[in-house]
Amino acid sequence: MTKNNIKKYILISIVLFLSIMFIVRRINNYVMKKELAEQNLSIIWAQQEALNPENKWMTTLLYRWEFGKEEELLEDRYVFRDFICNGDGTRLLSLIRYNEVVEYNIETKELDHIVNTKQLDAFLREKGYQEEYYDDACLSCPRYYDNENKISVMYGDFIIGYSRQEGLELIYVLGNARDTYSWAAGDSVLLVNQYGGRISSCDLDTRKRRDLLYKAGPFSQVAENNTFVLRSQKEPITWLYDMDSNRFKKILKGGIGYPEYKITSDGRYLLWRDNIPVMSQEMDFLYIVDLESGRKVRLKKWGFDVPVSGMTWS
């Protein structure tokens, strides 16, 4: 066999291999999207755009994508951030900018103002906390709990709850907390992301706290089957952790920026937003991962000029 024939054979093999990989990927994407459509799953995300090219001010657009259908614009008036849907996908619990918790009714397009940072400051003062404890507190991670009858939010080192019947309630005071927590074990336990790569478990009945995991990065909310997804702090690996069996399952390897995870309530699918940070901007990628089979499909890619401020299942 001559050198030219060898080169030709190698080139044909490479083209054939890439073609097969492309076909396999397309089939995988089709199968996953078909499965998601059959389960009536959809996603909601918020992205910021300058609607008028001559106007540099960004408007936040809220989109919903139901699999098998076109994207649907839900809202363009409010700066939604860090949000999550209720169980039937009709309401969105969200932050507006960085200073208010609201609930948005997707069907009626009505906004219910729940609590803002000034009210939280006044509440903590009434509880006897000096201003130094919450002066620079950040508002993050609004969540439903108690069968969606109540909401909670992290405000600095405080987890604060709210219901229409009882008003504000101080649920737990943390130390060295970051911006993520989740309800677990029938809403009797809080998992909290703390500085130093620790995920702590806070028992609300005994008021005891213990370190559950170490060298951990961002994590998702806990699903109904007591599993959640987390990122390793040492290397770019995403794990599925089972709280009942105390076992890990490797899900993904790779990722560049600071990820955001949202898991379905049944623990079957993961919504994963990855990003490539460059200077003060970032390019975002949105993936869906089947946590049983490990299959992954990329849904969207946003350019550097379109910041993404939140995403969730609905």
GROMACS .gro file of C-alpha atoms in nm:
model
  314
    1MET     CA    1   0.000   0.000   0.000
    2THR     CA    2   0.148   0.336  -0.104
    3LYS     CA    3   0.176   0.638   0.122
    4ASN     CA    4  -0.095   0.819  -0.077
    5ASN     CA    5  -0.332   0.526  -0.029
    6ILE     CA    6  -0.257   0.520   0.344
    7LYS     CA    7  -0.330   0.892   0.374
    8LYS     CA    8  -0.649   0.848   0.175
    9TYR     CA    9  -0.756   0.557   0.397
   10ILE     CA   10  -0.687   0.757   0.713
   11LEU     CA   11  -0.880   1.057   0.581
   12ILE     CA   12  -1.179   0.843   0.485
   13SER     CA   13  -1.171   0.675   0.829
   14ILE     CA   14  -1.172   1.014   1.005
   15VAL     CA   15  -1.459   1.145   0.793
   16LEU     CA   16  -1.654   0.823   0.850
   17PHE     CA   17  -1.593   0.836   1.227
   18LEU     CA   18  -1.704   1.201   1.251
   19SER     CA   19  -2.012   1.127   1.041
   20ILE     CA   20  -2.110   0.839   1.268
   21MET     CA   21  -2.057   1.055   1.578
   22PHE     CA   22  -2.274   1.329   1.426
   23ILE     CA   23  -2.554   1.084   1.342
   24VAL     CA   24  -2.538   0.926   1.690
   25ARG     CA   25  -2.556   1.269   1.852
   26ARG     CA   26  -2.856   1.370   1.641
   27ILE     CA   27  -3.035   1.045   1.728
   28ASN     CA   28  -2.956   1.094   2.096
   29ASN     CA   29  -3.091   1.451   2.085
   30TYR     CA   30  -3.410   1.338   1.912
   31VAL     CA   31  -3.471   1.051   2.158
   32MET     CA   32  -3.416   1.267   2.466
   33LYS     CA   33  -3.634   1.553   2.342
   34LYS     CA   34  -3.908   1.302   2.252
   35GLU     CA   35  -3.894   1.155   2.604
   36LEU     CA   36  -3.911   1.501   2.761
   37ALA     CA   37  -4.207   1.597   2.540
   38GLU     CA   38  -4.393   1.280   2.641
   39GLN     CA   39  -4.352   1.375   3.007
   40ASN     CA   40  -4.483   1.729   2.945
   41LEU     CA   41  -4.163   1.883   3.079
   42SER     CA   42  -4.065   2.234   2.984
   43ILE     CA   43  -3.806   2.487   3.091
   44ILE     CA   44  -3.813   2.859   3.169
   45TRP     CA   45  -3.514   3.091   3.147
   46ALA     CA   46  -3.449   3.464   3.168
   47GLN     CA   47  -3.208   3.641   2.935
   48GLN     CA   48  -3.114   4.006   2.906
   49GLU     CA   49  -3.123   4.180   2.570
   50ALA     CA   50  -3.104   4.530   2.433
   51LEU     CA   51  -3.430   4.537   2.236
   52ASN     CA   52  -3.334   4.864   2.069
   53PRO     CA   53  -2.982   4.839   1.917
   54GLU     CA   54  -2.931   5.211   1.982
   55ASN     CA   55  -3.025   5.171   2.348
   56LYS     CA   56  -2.764   5.005   2.570
   57TRP     CA   57  -3.011   4.942   2.855
   58MET     CA   58  -3.092   4.574   2.883
   59THR     CA   59  -3.443   4.428   2.920
   60THR     CA   60  -3.493   4.090   3.083
   61LEU     CA   61  -3.699   3.852   2.869
   62LEU     CA   62  -3.862   3.549   3.028
   63TYR     CA   63  -3.900   3.253   2.792
   64ARG     CA   64  -4.061   2.910   2.816
   65TRP     CA   65  -3.968   2.619   2.594
   66GLU     CA   66  -4.202   2.321   2.593
   67PHE     CA   67  -4.036   2.034   2.408
   68GLY     CA   68  -4.178   1.986   2.061
   69LYS     CA   69  -4.302   2.348   2.047
   70GLU     CA   70  -4.160   2.690   1.970
   71GLU     CA   71  -4.017   2.920   2.234
   72GLU     CA   72  -4.281   3.129   2.410
   73LEU     CA   73  -4.214   3.477   2.543
   74LEU     CA   74  -4.374   3.501   2.888
   75GLU     CA   75  -4.269   3.842   3.015
   76ASP     CA   76  -4.044   4.141   2.940
   77ARG     CA   77  -4.122   4.391   3.214
   78TYR     CA   78  -3.938   4.257   3.519
   79VAL     CA   79  -3.576   4.174   3.594
   80PHE     CA   80  -3.622   3.813   3.706
   81ARG     CA   81  -3.326   3.644   3.877
   82ASP     CA   82  -3.258   3.320   4.064
   83PHE     CA   83  -3.605   3.162   4.033
   84ILE     CA   84  -3.789   2.831   4.060
   85CYS     CA   85  -4.135   2.706   3.952
   86ASN     CA   86  -4.402   2.554   4.170
   87GLY     CA   87  -4.508   2.193   4.119
   88ASP     CA   88  -4.765   2.246   3.843
   89GLY     CA   89  -4.562   2.509   3.657
   90THR     CA   90  -4.814   2.791   3.697
   91ARG     CA   91  -4.619   3.020   3.931
   92LEU     CA   92  -4.262   3.144   3.939
   93LEU     CA   93  -4.095   3.230   4.270
   94SER     CA   94  -3.822   3.478   4.187
   95LEU     CA   95  -3.601   3.765   4.288
   96ILE     CA   96  -3.658   4.098   4.117
   97ARG     CA   97  -3.314   4.249   4.069
   98TYR     CA   98  -3.136   4.192   4.401
   99ASN     CA   99  -3.376   4.340   4.651
  100GLU     CA  100  -3.722   4.179   4.636
  101VAL     CA  101  -3.890   3.836   4.642
  102VAL     CA  102  -4.198   3.804   4.421
  103GLU     CA  103  -4.430   3.539   4.284
  104TYR     CA  104  -4.526   3.566   3.918
  105ASN     CA  105  -4.846   3.402   3.793
  106ILE     CA  106  -4.756   3.267   3.449
  107GLU     CA  107  -5.120   3.230   3.338
  108THR     CA  108  -5.253   3.571   3.448
  109LYS     CA  109  -4.918   3.757   3.420
  110GLU     CA  110  -4.978   3.909   3.764
  111LEU     CA  111  -4.692   3.987   4.002
  112ASP     CA  112  -4.737   3.933   4.376
  113HIS     CA  113  -4.488   4.130   4.587
  114ILE     CA  114  -4.387   3.915   4.886
  115VAL     CA  115  -4.099   4.078   5.074
  116ASN     CA  116  -3.808   4.314   5.010
  117THR     CA  117  -3.473   4.378   5.174
  118LYS     CA  118  -3.598   4.679   5.373
  119GLN     CA  119  -3.867   4.464   5.532
  120LEU     CA  120  -3.611   4.192   5.606
  121ASP     CA  121  -3.382   4.449   5.769
  122ALA     CA  122  -3.668   4.572   5.989
  123PHE     CA  123  -3.760   4.212   6.079
  124LEU     CA  124  -3.403   4.131   6.188
  125ARG     CA  125  -3.385   4.450   6.394
  126GLU     CA  126  -3.702   4.343   6.576
  127LYS     CA  127  -3.532   4.009   6.645
  128GLY     CA  128  -3.248   4.194   6.817
  129TYR     CA  129  -2.978   4.166   6.552
  130GLN     CA  130  -2.749   4.462   6.506
  131GLU     CA  131  -2.715   4.616   6.162
  132GLU     CA  132  -2.360   4.482   6.117
  133TYR     CA  133  -2.504   4.129   6.080
  134TYR     CA  134  -2.713   4.215   5.772
  135ASP     CA  135  -2.579   4.546   5.643
  136ASP     CA  136  -2.413   4.388   5.336
  137ALA     CA  137  -2.640   4.082   5.317
  138CYS     CA  138  -2.725   3.944   4.973
  139LEU     CA  139  -3.070   3.813   4.885
  140SER     CA  140  -3.066   3.474   4.713
  141CYS     CA  141  -3.225   3.136   4.657
  142PRO     CA  142  -3.606   3.178   4.700
  143ARG     CA  143  -3.767   2.838   4.758
  144TYR     CA  144  -4.107   2.682   4.825
  145TYR     CA  145  -4.154   2.454   5.126
  146ASP     CA  146  -4.430   2.308   5.346
  147ASN     CA  147  -4.618   2.174   5.041
  148GLU     CA  148  -4.573   2.512   4.872
  149ASN     CA  149  -4.772   2.687   5.145
  150LYS     CA  150  -4.465   2.885   5.252
  151ILE     CA  151  -4.160   3.036   5.089
  152SER     CA  152  -3.807   3.080   5.220
  153VAL     CA  153  -3.513   3.292   5.116
  154MET     CA  154  -3.147   3.328   5.214
  155TYR     CA  155  -3.049   3.673   5.333
  156GLY     CA  156  -2.682   3.675   5.423
  157ASP     CA  157  -2.642   3.421   5.704
  158PHE     CA  158  -3.017   3.403   5.770
  159ILE     CA  159  -3.277   3.164   5.630
  160ILE     CA  160  -3.610   3.349   5.658
  161GLY     CA  161  -3.953   3.204   5.587
  162TYR     CA  162  -4.281   3.369   5.494
  163SER     CA  163  -4.648   3.275   5.476
  164ARG     CA  164  -4.958   3.489   5.440
  165GLN     CA  165  -5.100   3.352   5.763
  166GLU     CA  166  -4.790   3.383   5.984
  167GLY     CA  167  -4.584   3.653   5.813
  168LEU     CA  168  -4.205   3.642   5.846
  169GLU     CA  169  -4.030   3.368   6.042
  170LEU     CA  170  -3.662   3.326   6.129
  171ILE     CA  171  -3.592   2.965   6.034
  172TYR     CA  172  -3.218   2.931   6.086
  173VAL     CA  173  -2.906   3.138   6.149
  174LEU     CA  174  -2.596   3.020   5.965
  175GLY     CA  175  -2.225   3.089   5.974
  176ASN     CA  176  -2.004   3.135   5.669
  177ALA     CA  177  -2.290   3.055   5.432
  178ARG     CA  178  -2.265   3.105   5.058
  179ASP     CA  179  -2.561   3.167   4.827
  180THR     CA  180  -2.718   2.818   4.800
  181TYR     CA  181  -2.934   2.599   5.022
  182SER     CA  182  -3.205   2.337   4.978
  183TRP     CA  183  -3.484   2.180   5.177
  184ALA     CA  184  -3.453   1.805   5.236
  185ALA     CA  185  -3.600   1.513   5.434
  186GLY     CA  186  -3.960   1.636   5.417
  187ASP     CA  187  -3.861   1.996   5.491
  188SER     CA  188  -3.709   1.903   5.828
  189VAL     CA  189  -3.349   1.952   5.713
  190LEU     CA  190  -3.163   2.233   5.539
  191LEU     CA  191  -2.858   2.167   5.321
  192VAL     CA  192  -2.636   2.474   5.303
  193ASN     CA  193  -2.337   2.554   5.083
  194GLN     CA  194  -2.071   2.704   5.309
  195TYR     CA  195  -1.733   2.860   5.247
  196GLY     CA  196  -1.444   2.618   5.243
  197GLY     CA  197  -1.622   2.371   5.013
  198ARG     CA  198  -1.851   2.226   5.278
  199ILE     CA  199  -2.216   2.126   5.245
  200SER     CA  200  -2.374   2.126   5.590
  201SER     CA  201  -2.688   1.950   5.705
  202CYS     CA  202  -2.899   2.151   5.951
  203ASP     CA  203  -3.165   1.954   6.142
  204LEU     CA  204  -3.450   2.192   6.224
  205ASP     CA  205  -3.596   1.962   6.492
  206THR     CA  206  -3.279   1.923   6.700
  207ARG     CA  207  -3.117   2.249   6.579
  208LYS     CA  208  -2.796   2.054   6.524
  209ARG     CA  209  -2.567   2.107   6.228
  210ARG     CA  210  -2.307   1.871   6.082
  211ASP     CA  211  -2.082   1.876   5.781
  212LEU     CA  212  -2.226   1.637   5.524
  213LEU     CA  213  -1.980   1.673   5.234
  214TYR     CA  214  -1.639   1.829   5.180
  215LYS     CA  215  -1.459   1.979   4.879
  216ALA     CA  216  -1.796   2.047   4.717
  217GLY     CA  217  -1.894   2.326   4.483
  218PRO     CA  218  -2.242   2.437   4.370
  219PHE     CA  219  -2.530   2.192   4.414
  220SER     CA  220  -2.891   2.155   4.302
  221GLN     CA  221  -3.202   2.145   4.514
  222VAL     CA  222  -3.282   1.804   4.666
  223ALA     CA  223  -3.528   1.589   4.470
  224GLU     CA  224  -3.815   1.392   4.625
  225ASN     CA  225  -3.602   1.075   4.621
  226ASN     CA  226  -3.338   1.249   4.840
  227THR     CA  227  -3.081   1.287   4.564
  228PHE     CA  228  -2.908   1.600   4.443
  229VAL     CA  229  -2.636   1.700   4.199
  230LEU     CA  230  -2.314   1.874   4.297
  231ARG     CA  231  -1.988   1.989   4.142
  232SER     CA  232  -1.652   1.877   4.279
  233GLN     CA  233  -1.441   2.164   4.403
  234LYS     CA  234  -1.113   1.995   4.304
  235GLU     CA  235  -1.189   1.904   3.941
  236PRO     CA  236  -1.468   1.966   3.685
  237ILE     CA  237  -1.677   1.658   3.769
  238THR     CA  238  -2.052   1.659   3.836
  239TRP     CA  239  -2.180   1.395   4.079
  240LEU     CA  240  -2.522   1.261   4.177
  241TYR     CA  241  -2.537   1.208   4.554
  242ASP     CA  242  -2.792   0.981   4.725
  243MET     CA  243  -2.853   1.098   5.083
  244ASP     CA  244  -3.020   0.769   5.186
  245SER     CA  245  -2.739   0.538   5.073
  246ASN     CA  246  -2.454   0.793   5.108
  247ARG     CA  247  -2.335   0.699   4.759
  248PHE     CA  248  -2.201   0.898   4.466
  249LYS     CA  249  -2.253   0.844   4.094
  250LYS     CA  250  -2.038   1.026   3.838
  251ILE     CA  251  -2.262   1.208   3.591
  252LEU     CA  252  -2.046   1.444   3.389
  253LYS     CA  253  -1.687   1.541   3.337
  254GLY     CA  254  -1.608   1.884   3.206
  255GLY     CA  255  -1.736   2.237   3.235
  256ILE     CA  256  -1.548   2.563   3.256
  257GLY     CA  257  -1.731   2.828   3.458
  258TYR     CA  258  -1.947   2.840   3.769
  259PRO     CA  259  -2.240   2.602   3.698
  260GLU     CA  260  -2.606   2.629   3.789
  261TYR     CA  261  -2.806   2.310   3.846
  262LYS     CA  262  -3.180   2.239   3.863
  263ILE     CA  263  -3.302   1.881   3.906
  264THR     CA  264  -3.656   1.760   3.833
  265SER     CA  265  -3.870   1.679   4.136
  266ASP     CA  266  -3.848   1.304   4.064
  267GLY     CA  267  -3.468   1.318   4.033
  268ARG     CA  268  -3.463   1.192   3.673
  269TYR     CA  269  -3.334   1.489   3.471
  270LEU     CA  270  -3.083   1.765   3.532
  271LEU     CA  271  -3.094   2.115   3.384
  272TRP     CA  272  -2.735   2.241   3.374
  273ARG     CA  273  -2.615   2.586   3.276
  274ASP     CA  274  -2.242   2.614   3.212
  275ASN     CA  275  -2.053   2.926   3.108
  276ILE     CA  276  -1.724   3.048   2.969
  277PRO     CA  277  -1.619   3.360   3.161
  278VAL     CA  278  -1.418   3.619   2.968
  279MET     CA  279  -1.337   3.946   3.145
  280SER     CA  280  -1.670   4.076   3.281
  281GLN     CA  281  -1.884   3.874   3.035
  282GLU     CA  282  -1.965   3.508   2.985
  283MET     CA  283  -2.101   3.276   2.718
  284ASP     CA  284  -2.374   3.046   2.851
  285PHE     CA  285  -2.464   2.691   2.749
  286LEU     CA  286  -2.779   2.507   2.857
  287TYR     CA  287  -2.782   2.126   2.876
  288ILE     CA  288  -3.024   1.856   2.985
  289VAL     CA  289  -2.881   1.536   3.133
  290ASP     CA  290  -3.063   1.206   3.188
  291LEU     CA  291  -2.938   1.108   3.536
  292GLU     CA  292  -3.021   0.742   3.481
  293SER     CA  293  -2.845   0.684   3.149
  294GLY     CA  294  -2.597   0.973   3.154
  295ARG     CA  295  -2.713   1.097   2.813
  296LYS     CA  296  -2.669   1.468   2.753
  297VAL     CA  297  -2.815   1.710   2.501
  298ARG     CA  298  -2.730   2.077   2.450
  299LEU     CA  299  -3.040   2.291   2.416
  300LYS     CA  300  -2.914   2.646   2.378
  301LYS     CA  301  -2.610   2.868   2.350
  302TRP     CA  302  -2.605   3.239   2.432
  303GLY     CA  303  -2.344   3.484   2.313
  304PHE     CA  304  -2.138   3.719   2.526
  305ASP     CA  305  -2.390   4.000   2.471
  306VAL     CA  306  -2.688   3.805   2.614
  307PRO     CA  307  -2.650   3.748   2.992
  308VAL     CA  308  -2.866   3.469   3.143
  309SER     CA  309  -3.005   3.541   3.489
  310GLY     CA  310  -3.193   3.222   3.574
  311MET     CA  311  -3.346   2.896   3.455
  312THR     CA  312  -3.578   2.629   3.596
  313TRP     CA  313  -3.803   2.334   3.511
  314SER     CA  314  -4.171   2.407   3.474
   0.00000   0.00000   0.00000
